XYZ file of C-alpha atoms in Angstrom:
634
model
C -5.298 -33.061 18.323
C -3.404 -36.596 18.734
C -5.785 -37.483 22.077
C -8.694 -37.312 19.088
C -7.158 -40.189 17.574
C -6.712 -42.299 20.632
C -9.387 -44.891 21.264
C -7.747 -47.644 22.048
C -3.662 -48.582 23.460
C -3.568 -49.953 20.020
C -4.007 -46.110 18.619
C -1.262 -45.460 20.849
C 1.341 -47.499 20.046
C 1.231 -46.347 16.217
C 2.804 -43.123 17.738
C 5.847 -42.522 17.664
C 8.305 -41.752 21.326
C 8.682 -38.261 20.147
C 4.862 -38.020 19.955
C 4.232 -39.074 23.217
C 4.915 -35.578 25.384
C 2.667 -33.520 23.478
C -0.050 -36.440 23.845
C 0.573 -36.120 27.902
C 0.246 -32.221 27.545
C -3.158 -32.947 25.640
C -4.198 -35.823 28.219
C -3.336 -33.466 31.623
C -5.379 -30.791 29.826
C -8.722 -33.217 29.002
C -8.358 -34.309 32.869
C -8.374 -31.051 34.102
C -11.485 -29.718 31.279
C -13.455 -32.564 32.104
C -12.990 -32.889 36.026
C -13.452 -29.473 36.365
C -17.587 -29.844 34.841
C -18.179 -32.999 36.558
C -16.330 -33.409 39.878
C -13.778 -35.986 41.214
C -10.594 -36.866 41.772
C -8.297 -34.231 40.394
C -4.510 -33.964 41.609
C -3.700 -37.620 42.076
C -5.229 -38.336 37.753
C -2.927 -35.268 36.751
C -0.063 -36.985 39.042
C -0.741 -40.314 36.869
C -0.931 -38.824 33.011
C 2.570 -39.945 31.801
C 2.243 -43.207 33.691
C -0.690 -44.184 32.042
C 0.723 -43.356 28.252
C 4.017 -45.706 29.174
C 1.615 -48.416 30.273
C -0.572 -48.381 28.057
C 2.136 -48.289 25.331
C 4.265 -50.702 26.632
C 1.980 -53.397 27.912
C -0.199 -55.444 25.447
C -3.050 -54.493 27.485
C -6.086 -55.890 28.183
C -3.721 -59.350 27.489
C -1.988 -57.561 30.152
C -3.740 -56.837 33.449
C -3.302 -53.247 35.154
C -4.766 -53.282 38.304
C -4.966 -49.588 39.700
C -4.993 -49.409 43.662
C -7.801 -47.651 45.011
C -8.599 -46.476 41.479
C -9.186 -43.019 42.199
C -6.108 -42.459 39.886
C -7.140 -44.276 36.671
C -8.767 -41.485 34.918
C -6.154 -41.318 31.894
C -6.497 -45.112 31.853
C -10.313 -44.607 31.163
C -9.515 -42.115 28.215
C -6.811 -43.974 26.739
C -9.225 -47.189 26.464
C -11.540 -45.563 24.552
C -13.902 -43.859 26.601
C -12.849 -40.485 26.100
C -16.094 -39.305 24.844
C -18.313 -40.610 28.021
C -15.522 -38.744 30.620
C -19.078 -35.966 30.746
C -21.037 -38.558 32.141
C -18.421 -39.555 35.035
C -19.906 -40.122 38.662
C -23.047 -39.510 37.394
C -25.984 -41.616 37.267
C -26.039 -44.265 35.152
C -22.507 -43.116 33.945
C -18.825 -43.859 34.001
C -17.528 -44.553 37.745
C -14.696 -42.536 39.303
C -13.328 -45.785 39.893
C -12.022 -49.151 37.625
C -14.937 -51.573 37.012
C -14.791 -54.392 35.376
C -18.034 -54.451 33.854
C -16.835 -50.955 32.184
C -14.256 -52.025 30.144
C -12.459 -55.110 29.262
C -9.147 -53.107 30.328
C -10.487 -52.860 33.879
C -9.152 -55.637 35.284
C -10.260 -55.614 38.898
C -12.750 -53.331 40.342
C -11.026 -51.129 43.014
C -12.219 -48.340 45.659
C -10.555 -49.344 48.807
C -6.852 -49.066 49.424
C -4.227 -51.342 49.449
C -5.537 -54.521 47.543
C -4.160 -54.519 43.726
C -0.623 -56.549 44.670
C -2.901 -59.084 46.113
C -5.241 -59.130 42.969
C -2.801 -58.923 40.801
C -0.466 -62.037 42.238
C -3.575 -63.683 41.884
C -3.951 -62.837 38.486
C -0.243 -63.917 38.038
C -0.669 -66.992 39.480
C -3.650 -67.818 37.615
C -1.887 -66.988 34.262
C 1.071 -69.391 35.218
C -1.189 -72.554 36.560
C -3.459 -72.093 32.997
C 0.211 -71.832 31.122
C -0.419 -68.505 29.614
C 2.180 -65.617 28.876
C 0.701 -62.793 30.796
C 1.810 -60.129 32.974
C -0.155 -58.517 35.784
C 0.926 -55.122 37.231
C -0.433 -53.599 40.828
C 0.115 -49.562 40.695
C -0.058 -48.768 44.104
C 0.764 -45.500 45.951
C 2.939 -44.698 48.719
C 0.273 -44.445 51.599
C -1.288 -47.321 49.859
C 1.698 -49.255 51.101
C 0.958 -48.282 54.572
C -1.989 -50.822 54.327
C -0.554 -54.403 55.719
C -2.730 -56.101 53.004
C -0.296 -54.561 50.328
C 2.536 -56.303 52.259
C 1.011 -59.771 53.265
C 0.886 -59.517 49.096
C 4.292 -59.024 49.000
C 5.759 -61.812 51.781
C 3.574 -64.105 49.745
C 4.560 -63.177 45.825
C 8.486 -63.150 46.933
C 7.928 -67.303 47.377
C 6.905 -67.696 43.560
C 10.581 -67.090 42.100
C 9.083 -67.407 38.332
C 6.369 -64.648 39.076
C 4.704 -62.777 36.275
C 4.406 -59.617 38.730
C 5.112 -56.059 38.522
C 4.332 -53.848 41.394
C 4.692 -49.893 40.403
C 5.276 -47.841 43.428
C 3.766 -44.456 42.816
C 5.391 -42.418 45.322
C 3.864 -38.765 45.184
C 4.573 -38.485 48.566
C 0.774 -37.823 49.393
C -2.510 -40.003 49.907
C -5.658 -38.032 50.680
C -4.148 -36.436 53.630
C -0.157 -36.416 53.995
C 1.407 -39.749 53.883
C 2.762 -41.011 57.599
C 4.914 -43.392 58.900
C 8.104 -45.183 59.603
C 7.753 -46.678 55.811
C 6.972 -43.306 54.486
C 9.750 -41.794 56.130
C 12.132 -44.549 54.395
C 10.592 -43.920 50.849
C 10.846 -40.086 51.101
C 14.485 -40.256 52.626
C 15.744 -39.142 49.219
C 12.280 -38.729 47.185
C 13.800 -38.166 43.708
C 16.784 -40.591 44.724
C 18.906 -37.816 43.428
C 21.670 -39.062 46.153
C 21.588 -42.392 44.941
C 21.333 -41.999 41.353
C 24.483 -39.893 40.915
C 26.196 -41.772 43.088
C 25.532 -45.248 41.806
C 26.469 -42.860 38.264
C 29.764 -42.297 39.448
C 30.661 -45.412 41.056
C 29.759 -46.985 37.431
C 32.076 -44.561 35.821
C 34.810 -44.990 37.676
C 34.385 -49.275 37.415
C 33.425 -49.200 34.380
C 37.468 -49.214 33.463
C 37.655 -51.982 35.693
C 35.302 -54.811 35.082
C 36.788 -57.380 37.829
C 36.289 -54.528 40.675
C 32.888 -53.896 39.207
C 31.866 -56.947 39.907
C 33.176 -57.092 43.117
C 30.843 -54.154 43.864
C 28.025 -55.725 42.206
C 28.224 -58.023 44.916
C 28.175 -55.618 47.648
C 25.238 -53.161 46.311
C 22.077 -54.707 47.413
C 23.390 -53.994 51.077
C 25.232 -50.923 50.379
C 22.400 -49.181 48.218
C 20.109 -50.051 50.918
C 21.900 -47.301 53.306
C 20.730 -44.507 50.597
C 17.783 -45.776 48.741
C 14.737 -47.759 49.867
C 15.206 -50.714 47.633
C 16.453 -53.061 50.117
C 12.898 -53.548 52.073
C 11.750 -54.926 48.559
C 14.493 -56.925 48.087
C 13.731 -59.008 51.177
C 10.526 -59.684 49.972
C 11.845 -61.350 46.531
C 11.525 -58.056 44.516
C 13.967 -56.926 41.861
C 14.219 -53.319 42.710
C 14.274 -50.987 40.427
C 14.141 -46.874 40.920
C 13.720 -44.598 41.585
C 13.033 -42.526 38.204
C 11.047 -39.454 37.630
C 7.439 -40.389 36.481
C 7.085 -37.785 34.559
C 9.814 -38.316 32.227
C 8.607 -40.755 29.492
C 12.182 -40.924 27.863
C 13.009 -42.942 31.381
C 9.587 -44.819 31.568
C 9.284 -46.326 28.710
C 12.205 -48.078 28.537
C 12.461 -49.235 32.176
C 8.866 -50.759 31.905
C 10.224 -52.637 28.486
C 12.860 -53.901 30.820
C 10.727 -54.837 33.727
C 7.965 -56.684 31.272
C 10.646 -58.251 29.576
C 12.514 -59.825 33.057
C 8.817 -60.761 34.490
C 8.175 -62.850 31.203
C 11.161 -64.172 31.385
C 10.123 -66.086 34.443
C 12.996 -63.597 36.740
C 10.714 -63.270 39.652
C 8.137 -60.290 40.700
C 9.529 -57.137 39.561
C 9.206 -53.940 41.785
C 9.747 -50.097 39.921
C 9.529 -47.435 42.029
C 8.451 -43.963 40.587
C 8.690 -40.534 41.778
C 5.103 -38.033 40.718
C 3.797 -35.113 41.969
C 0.162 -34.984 42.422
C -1.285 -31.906 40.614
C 1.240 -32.060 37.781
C 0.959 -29.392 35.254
C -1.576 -27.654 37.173
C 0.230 -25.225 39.596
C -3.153 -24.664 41.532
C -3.102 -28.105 42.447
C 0.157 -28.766 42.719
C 0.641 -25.782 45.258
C -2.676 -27.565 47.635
C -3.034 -31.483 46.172
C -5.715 -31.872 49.529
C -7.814 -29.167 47.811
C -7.696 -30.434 44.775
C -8.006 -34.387 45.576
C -11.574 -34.100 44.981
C -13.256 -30.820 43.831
C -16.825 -29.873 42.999
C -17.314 -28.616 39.483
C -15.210 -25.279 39.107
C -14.045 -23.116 36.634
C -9.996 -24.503 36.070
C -9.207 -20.421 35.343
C -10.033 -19.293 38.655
C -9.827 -22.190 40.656
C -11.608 -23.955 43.462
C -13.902 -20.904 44.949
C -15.528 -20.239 48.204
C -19.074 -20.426 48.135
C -20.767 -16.654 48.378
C -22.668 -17.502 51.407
C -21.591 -20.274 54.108
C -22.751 -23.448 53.587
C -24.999 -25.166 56.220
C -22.354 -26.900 59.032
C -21.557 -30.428 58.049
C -21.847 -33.982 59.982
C -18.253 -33.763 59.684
C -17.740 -29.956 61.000
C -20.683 -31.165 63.873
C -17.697 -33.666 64.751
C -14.880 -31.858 64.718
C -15.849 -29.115 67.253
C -17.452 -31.473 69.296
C -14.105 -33.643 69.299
C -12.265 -30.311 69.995
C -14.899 -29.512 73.127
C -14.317 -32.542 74.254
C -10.876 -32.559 74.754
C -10.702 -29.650 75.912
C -13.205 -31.426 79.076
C -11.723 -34.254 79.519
C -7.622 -34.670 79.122
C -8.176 -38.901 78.716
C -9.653 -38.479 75.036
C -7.314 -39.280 72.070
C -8.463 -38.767 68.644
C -7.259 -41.830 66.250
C -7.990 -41.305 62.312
C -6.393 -44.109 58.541
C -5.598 -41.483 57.014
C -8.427 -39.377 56.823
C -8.118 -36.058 58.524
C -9.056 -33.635 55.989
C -12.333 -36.461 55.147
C -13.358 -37.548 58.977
C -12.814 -33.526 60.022
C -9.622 -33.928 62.809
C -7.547 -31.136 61.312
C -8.473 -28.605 63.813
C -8.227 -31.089 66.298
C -4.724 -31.824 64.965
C -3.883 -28.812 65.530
C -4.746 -27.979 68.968
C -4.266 -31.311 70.426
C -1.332 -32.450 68.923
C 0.043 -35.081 71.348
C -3.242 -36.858 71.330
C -3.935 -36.923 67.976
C -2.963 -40.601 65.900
C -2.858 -40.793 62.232
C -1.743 -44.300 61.677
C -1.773 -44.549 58.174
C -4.089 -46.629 55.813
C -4.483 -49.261 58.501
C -7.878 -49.403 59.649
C -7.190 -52.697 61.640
C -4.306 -51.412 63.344
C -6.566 -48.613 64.213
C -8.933 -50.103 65.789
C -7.039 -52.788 67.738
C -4.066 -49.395 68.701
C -7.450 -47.920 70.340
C -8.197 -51.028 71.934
C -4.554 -50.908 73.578
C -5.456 -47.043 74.843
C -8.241 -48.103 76.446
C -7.009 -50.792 78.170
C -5.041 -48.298 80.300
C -7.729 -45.665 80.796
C -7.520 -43.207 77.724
C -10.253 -42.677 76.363
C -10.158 -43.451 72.402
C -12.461 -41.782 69.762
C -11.683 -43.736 66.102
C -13.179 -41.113 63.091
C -13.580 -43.402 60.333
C -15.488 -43.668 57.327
C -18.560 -46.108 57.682
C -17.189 -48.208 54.323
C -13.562 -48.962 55.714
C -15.163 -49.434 59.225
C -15.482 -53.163 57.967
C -11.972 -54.078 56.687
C -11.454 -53.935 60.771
C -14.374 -55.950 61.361
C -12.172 -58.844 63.020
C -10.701 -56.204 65.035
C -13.873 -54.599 66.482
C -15.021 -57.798 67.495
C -11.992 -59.554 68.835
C -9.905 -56.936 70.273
C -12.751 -54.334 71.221
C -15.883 -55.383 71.918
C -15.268 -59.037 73.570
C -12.919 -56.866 76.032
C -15.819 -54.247 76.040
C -13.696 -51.235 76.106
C -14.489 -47.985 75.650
C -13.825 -46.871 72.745
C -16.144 -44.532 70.395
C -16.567 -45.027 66.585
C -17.524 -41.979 65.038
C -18.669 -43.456 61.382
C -18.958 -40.751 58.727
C -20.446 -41.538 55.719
C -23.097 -43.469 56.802
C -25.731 -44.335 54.405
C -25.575 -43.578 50.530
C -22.745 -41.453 49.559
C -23.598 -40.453 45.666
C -20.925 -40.420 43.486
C -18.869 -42.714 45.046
C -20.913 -45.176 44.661
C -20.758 -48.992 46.255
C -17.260 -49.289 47.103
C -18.474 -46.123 49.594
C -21.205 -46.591 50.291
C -22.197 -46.795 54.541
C -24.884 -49.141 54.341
C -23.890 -52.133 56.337
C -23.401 -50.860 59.160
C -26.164 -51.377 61.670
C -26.812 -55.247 60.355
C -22.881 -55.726 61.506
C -23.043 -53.580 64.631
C -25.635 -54.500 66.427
C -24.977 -58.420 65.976
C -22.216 -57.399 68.459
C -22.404 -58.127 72.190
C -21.700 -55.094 74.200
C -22.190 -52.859 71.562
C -23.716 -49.140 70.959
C -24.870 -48.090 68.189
C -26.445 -44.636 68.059
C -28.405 -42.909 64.720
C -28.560 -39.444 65.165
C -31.139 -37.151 63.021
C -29.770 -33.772 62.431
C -26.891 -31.723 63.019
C -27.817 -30.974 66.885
C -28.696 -34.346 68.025
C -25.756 -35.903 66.455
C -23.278 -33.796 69.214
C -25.939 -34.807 71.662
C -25.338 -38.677 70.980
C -21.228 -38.323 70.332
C -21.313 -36.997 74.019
C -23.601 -39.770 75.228
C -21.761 -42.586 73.592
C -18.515 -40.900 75.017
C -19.670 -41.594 78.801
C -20.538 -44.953 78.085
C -18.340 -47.684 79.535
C -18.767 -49.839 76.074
C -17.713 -49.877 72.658
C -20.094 -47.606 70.835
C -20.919 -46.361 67.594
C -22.662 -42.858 66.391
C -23.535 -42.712 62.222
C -23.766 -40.079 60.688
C -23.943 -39.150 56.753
C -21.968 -37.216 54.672
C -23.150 -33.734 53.937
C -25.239 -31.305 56.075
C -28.606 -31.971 57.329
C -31.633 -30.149 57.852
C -29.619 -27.129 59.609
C -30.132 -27.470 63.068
C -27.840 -25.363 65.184
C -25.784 -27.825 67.933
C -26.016 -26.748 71.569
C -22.120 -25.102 73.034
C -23.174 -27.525 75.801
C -21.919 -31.383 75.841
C -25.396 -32.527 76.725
C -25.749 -36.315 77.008
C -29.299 -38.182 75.883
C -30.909 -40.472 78.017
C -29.502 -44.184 77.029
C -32.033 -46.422 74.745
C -34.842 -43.824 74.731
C -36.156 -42.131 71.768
C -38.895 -39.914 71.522
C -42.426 -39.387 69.821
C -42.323 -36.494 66.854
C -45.799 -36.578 65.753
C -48.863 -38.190 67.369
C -51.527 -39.515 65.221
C -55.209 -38.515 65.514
C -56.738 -40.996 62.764
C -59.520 -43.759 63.829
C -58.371 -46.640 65.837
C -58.182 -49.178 62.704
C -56.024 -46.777 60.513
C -53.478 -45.498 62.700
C -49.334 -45.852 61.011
C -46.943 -45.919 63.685
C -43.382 -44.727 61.898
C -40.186 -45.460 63.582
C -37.659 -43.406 61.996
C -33.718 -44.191 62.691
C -31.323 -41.346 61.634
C -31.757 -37.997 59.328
C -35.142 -39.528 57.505
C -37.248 -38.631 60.368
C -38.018 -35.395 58.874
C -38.979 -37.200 55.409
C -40.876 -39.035 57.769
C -42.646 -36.318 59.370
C -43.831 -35.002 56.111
C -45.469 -38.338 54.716
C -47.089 -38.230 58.450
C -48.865 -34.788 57.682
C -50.471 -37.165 54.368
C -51.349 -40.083 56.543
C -51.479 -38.522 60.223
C -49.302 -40.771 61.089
C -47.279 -41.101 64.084
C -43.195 -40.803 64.247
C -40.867 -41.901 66.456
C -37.472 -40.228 66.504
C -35.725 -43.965 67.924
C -32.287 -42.230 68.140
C -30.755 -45.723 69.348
C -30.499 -48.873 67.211
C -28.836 -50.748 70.281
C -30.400 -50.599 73.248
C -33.444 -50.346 71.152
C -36.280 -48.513 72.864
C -38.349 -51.441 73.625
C -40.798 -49.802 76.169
C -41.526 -46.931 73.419
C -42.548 -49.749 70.763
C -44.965 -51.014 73.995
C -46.546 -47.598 74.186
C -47.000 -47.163 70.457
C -48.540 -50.600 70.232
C -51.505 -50.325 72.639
C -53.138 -47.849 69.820
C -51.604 -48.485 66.725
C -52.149 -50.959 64.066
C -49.564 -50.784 61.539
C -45.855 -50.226 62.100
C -43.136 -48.510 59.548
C -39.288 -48.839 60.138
C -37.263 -46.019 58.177
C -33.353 -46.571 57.896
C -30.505 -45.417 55.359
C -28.547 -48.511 55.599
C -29.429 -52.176 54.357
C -32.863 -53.386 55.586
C -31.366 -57.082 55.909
C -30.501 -57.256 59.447
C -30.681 -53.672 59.756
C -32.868 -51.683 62.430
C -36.311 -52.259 60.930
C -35.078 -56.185 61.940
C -34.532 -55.082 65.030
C -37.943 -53.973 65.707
C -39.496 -57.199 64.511
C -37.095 -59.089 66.746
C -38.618 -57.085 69.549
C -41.879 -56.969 69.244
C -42.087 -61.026 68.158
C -40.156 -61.390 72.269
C -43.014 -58.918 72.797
C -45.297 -60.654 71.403
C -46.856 -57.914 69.529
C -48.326 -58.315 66.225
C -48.997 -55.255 64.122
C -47.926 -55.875 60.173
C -44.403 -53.863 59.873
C -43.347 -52.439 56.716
C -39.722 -52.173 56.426
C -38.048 -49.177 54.572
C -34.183 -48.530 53.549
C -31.887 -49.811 51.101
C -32.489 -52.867 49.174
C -30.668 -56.155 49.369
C -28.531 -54.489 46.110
C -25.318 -52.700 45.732
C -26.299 -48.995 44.656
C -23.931 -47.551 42.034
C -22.845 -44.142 42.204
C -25.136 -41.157 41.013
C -26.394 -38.176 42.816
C -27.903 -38.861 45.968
C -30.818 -37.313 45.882
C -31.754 -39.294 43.025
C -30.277 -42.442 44.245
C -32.500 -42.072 47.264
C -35.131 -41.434 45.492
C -34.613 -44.880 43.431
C -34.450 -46.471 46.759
C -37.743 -45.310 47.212
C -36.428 -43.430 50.712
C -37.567 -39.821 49.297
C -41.070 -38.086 50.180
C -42.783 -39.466 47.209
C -41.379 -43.101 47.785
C -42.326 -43.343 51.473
C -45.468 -42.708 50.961
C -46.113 -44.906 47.826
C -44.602 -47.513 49.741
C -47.000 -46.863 53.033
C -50.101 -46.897 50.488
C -49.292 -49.599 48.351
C -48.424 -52.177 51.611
C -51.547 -50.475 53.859
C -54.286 -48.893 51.585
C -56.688 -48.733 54.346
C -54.755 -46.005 55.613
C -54.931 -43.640 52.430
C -56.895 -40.285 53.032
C -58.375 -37.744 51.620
C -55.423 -35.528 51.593
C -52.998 -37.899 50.099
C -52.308 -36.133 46.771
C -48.778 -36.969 46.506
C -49.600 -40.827 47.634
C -52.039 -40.545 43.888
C -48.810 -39.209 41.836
């Protein structure tokens, strides 16, 4: 096989153009083998397979940077730059990340999870190659929805000054993000998708000029404006771009040479260079093509049969919890809108979608406008919910604080993926966001700890008259079964689990703050220990630390998110106004970024599993150990 030989761009470029369909054919089929054992990101790296090879054998990369936007499409890039062999270990612990990192490989030139940053990164890369005097080229690839993000345009406004520019920016317009693409700027690109209607019209205006040259130029002259009416190049243009496209990404007889040309203009000092081009997410794979949202990032499966239902029905997710509870909730109270960047299928709003369409909002991969478009809604009375990952939660951290919480409007965060989030890894990982919530006058911020509690809190935060916040992680939890009711919790009051019968000298205190209560309850059985289900980070429960205080002597905090500033901190803020002096040992994730792996086992190397707890209990209050602490001696 020709892939076999291909360890590094410089392999690649010994082939020869006529070689280079069969090696896509080979690629698109070692995506799909290797995805399909190990999970990831599926239709958008078959989408990318021919654009990789014409990179990769155009550019003199690594001399060359390619930064991939979002990265989530830069699988072929990995196996084309020699690690082919270690695509088994991806997402796993300890092995190749489903994104670009640039401590991976020398041709990862910026580490990328979030959307909408590689034009920025890459001017910068630009300008950096011009001010040391080096002849370099960077290039962004950035999809469609990724250019709903306003970062990828303040890039733009700003490159279009630098006339000279060493940029290329590579539209990849599939016409899809994670959920469908939306938009006014969508709507331009897709106007005419293939640019069929331009292409064989420009065609035949060249034909017929080409006879006469002085008319020719005459309509040179006029085309910037004129194609503008049937092709989206004219936005770019403003910017300082030289347009180029659209052409069919799949079609390396086309690529090739129109990346030759756009190297070859940005080297000559001509100015950032924009090519837009046309792919279909799910190439070559008609199961994916047919359903890319399926597909965008499967479970292992068997690439015969296809994605399968599980036998049996999984437990309900945090995100299913949501989405019927959104549903409910709109169906009491006509004032709620539900506001999502771009991540219906992810944040669980589809059925919502589809019932309430009028007051559903996907605004594209804009979580600031999101945020500050909720703040508008509530300043006349709706009632906003914003279902948003807990990671992209803080590229609208301005925006919560300026235009939300200083106003102290009502709206409700509902922040998925709170805490670790496994194969993902750091660039996805919740775990800042109680240290950066609950710095926040007028905030709410709610940590529920199972399935049935979590509706219980989304309908108490809704009532509130303030900006609140209810985390919750991805997955299921234990499997408790939500009431039909929309019961609302008591404000700031959690509640004890487990009281503690050991000798006054001895007795643990644990204050547990979201879905590790019930690890928490089982190191309690080894220590008879006392929990605390705290429920709220802000109001904190300040008259249930009193109470557990009179007879206890040693406090433990338990959190999934960063224990720098997190809840645990909290506590020891309260209890030194308090004036209350039991030794606190604080538990959750360490003042490190965690790197993707399963989560079980990342948790575990957090030291936030059953085992760990306890270690951690016995090694920081040994007077507590007793005779039934096996697990403690392990």
């Amino acid at each position: 096989m020709t892939l076999d030989s291909i360890n590094t761009p410089t392999d690649l470029k010994k082939l020869s153009r006529e070689d280079l369909p069969a090696l896509a054919a080979e690629l698109r089929q070692f995506v799909l083998n290797s995805v399909s054992k190990t999970g990831g990101h599926l239709s958008s790296n078959l989408g990318t397979v021919e654009l990789s090879i014409a990179l990769h054998y155009v550019f003199d990369t690594p001399h060359d940077r390619i930064v991939w936007d979002v990265g989530h499409q830069s699988y072929p890039h990995k196996i084309l730059t020699g690690r082919r062999e270690r695509m088994s270990t991806l997402r796993q612990h300890n092995g190749l990340s489903g994104f670009p990192r640039r401590t991976e490989s020398e041709f990862d030139a910026f580490g990328t999870g979030h959307s909408s940053t590689s034009i920025s990164a890459a001017m910068g890369m630009a300008r950096a190659f011009q001010t040391k005097g080096e002849k370099q080229v960077a290039v962004a690839v950035i999809g469609d929805s990724a250019m709903t993000g306003g970062m990828a345009f303040e890039a733009m406004n700003n490159a279009g000054v630098y006339e000279d520019l060493p940029l290329i920016v590579i539209l990849n317009d599939n016409d899809m993000s994670i959920s469908p693409a939306v938009g006014a700027l969508n709507r331009h690109l897709a106007r005419l998708l293939s640019g069929n209607i331009y292409s064989a019209t420009k065609k035949g205006i060249d034909s017929v000029l080409s006879i006469a040259p002085p008319l020719r130029e005459f309509a040179k002259r006029l085309e910037d404006h004129a194609k503008g009416m049937v092709s989206p190049s004219t936005i770019f243009q403003e910017f300082g771009f030289n347009y180029f496209g659209p052409i069919d990404g799949h079609d390396l007889t086309a690529l090739i040479p129109m990346l030759q040309n756009v190297r070859r203009l940005a080297l000559e000092g001509r100015g950032p260079q924009f090519l837009h081009v046309v792919t279909r997410k799910g190439q070559g794979y008609e199961l994916a093509e047919a359903d890319p949202v399926l597909y965008h990032g499967p479970s292992t499966f068997n690439p015969e049969e296809g994605v399968q239902k599980p036998a049996t029905p999984p437990k309900k997710t945090f995100t299913q919890v949501f989405g019927e509870w959104l549903c409910d909730m709109a169906h009491a109270d006509p004032l709620l809108i539900g506001i999502t960047p771009a991540m219906r299928e992810g944040s669980g709003l589809v059925e919502f979608e589809k019932n309430f369409p009028k007051r559903y909002y996907d605004v594209g991969i804009a979580e600031q406008h999101a945020v500050t478009f909720a703040a508008g809604m509530a300043c006349e009375g709706m009632k906003p919910v914003v279902a948003i990952y807990s990671t992209f939660l803080q590229r609208a951290y301005d925006q919560l604080i300026h235009d939300v919480a200083i106003q102290d409007l009502p709206v409700l965060f509902a922040l998925d993926r709170a805490g670790l989030v496994g194969a993902d890894g750091a660039t996805h990982a919740g775990a800042y966001d109680i240290p950066f919530l609950r710095c926040i006058p007028n905030m709410l911020v709610m940590t529920p700890a199972d399935e049935a509690e979590c509706r219980d809190l989304l309908t108490t935060a809704f009532h509130q008259p303030h900006p609140s916040a209810v985390r919750y992680p991805r997955g299921a939890g234990v499997g408790t079964v939500p009431s039909p009711e929309l019961r609302s919790l008591p404000l700031g009051k959690g509640e004890v689990r487990r009281k503690s019968n050991a000798p006054v000298g001895s007795r643990v205190a644990i204050l547990a703050f979201g879905t590790l209560l019930y690890a928490a309850l089982e190191v309690a059985e080894q220590f008879d220990a006392s929990v605390a289900n705290m429920r709220f980070v802000k109001p904190l429960d300040l008259d249930l630390i009193k109470s557990l205080a009179v007879d206890h002597d040693y406090f433990v905090t338990i959190e999934d998110g960063a224990i720098q500033g997190g809840a645990g901190s909290a506590c020891l803020e309260a209890m030194a106004i308090m004036d209350l002096h039991q030794p606190v040992l604080q538990l959750g994730i360490p003042d490190e970024f965690i790197e993707h792996g399963d989560y079980k086992l990342l948790m575990a190397q957090c030291g936030l599993d059953v085992k760990g707890i306890a270690k951690s209990i016995a090694r920081r209050f040994p007077t507590v150990l007793t005779a039934n602490s096996v697990l403690v001696g392990k």
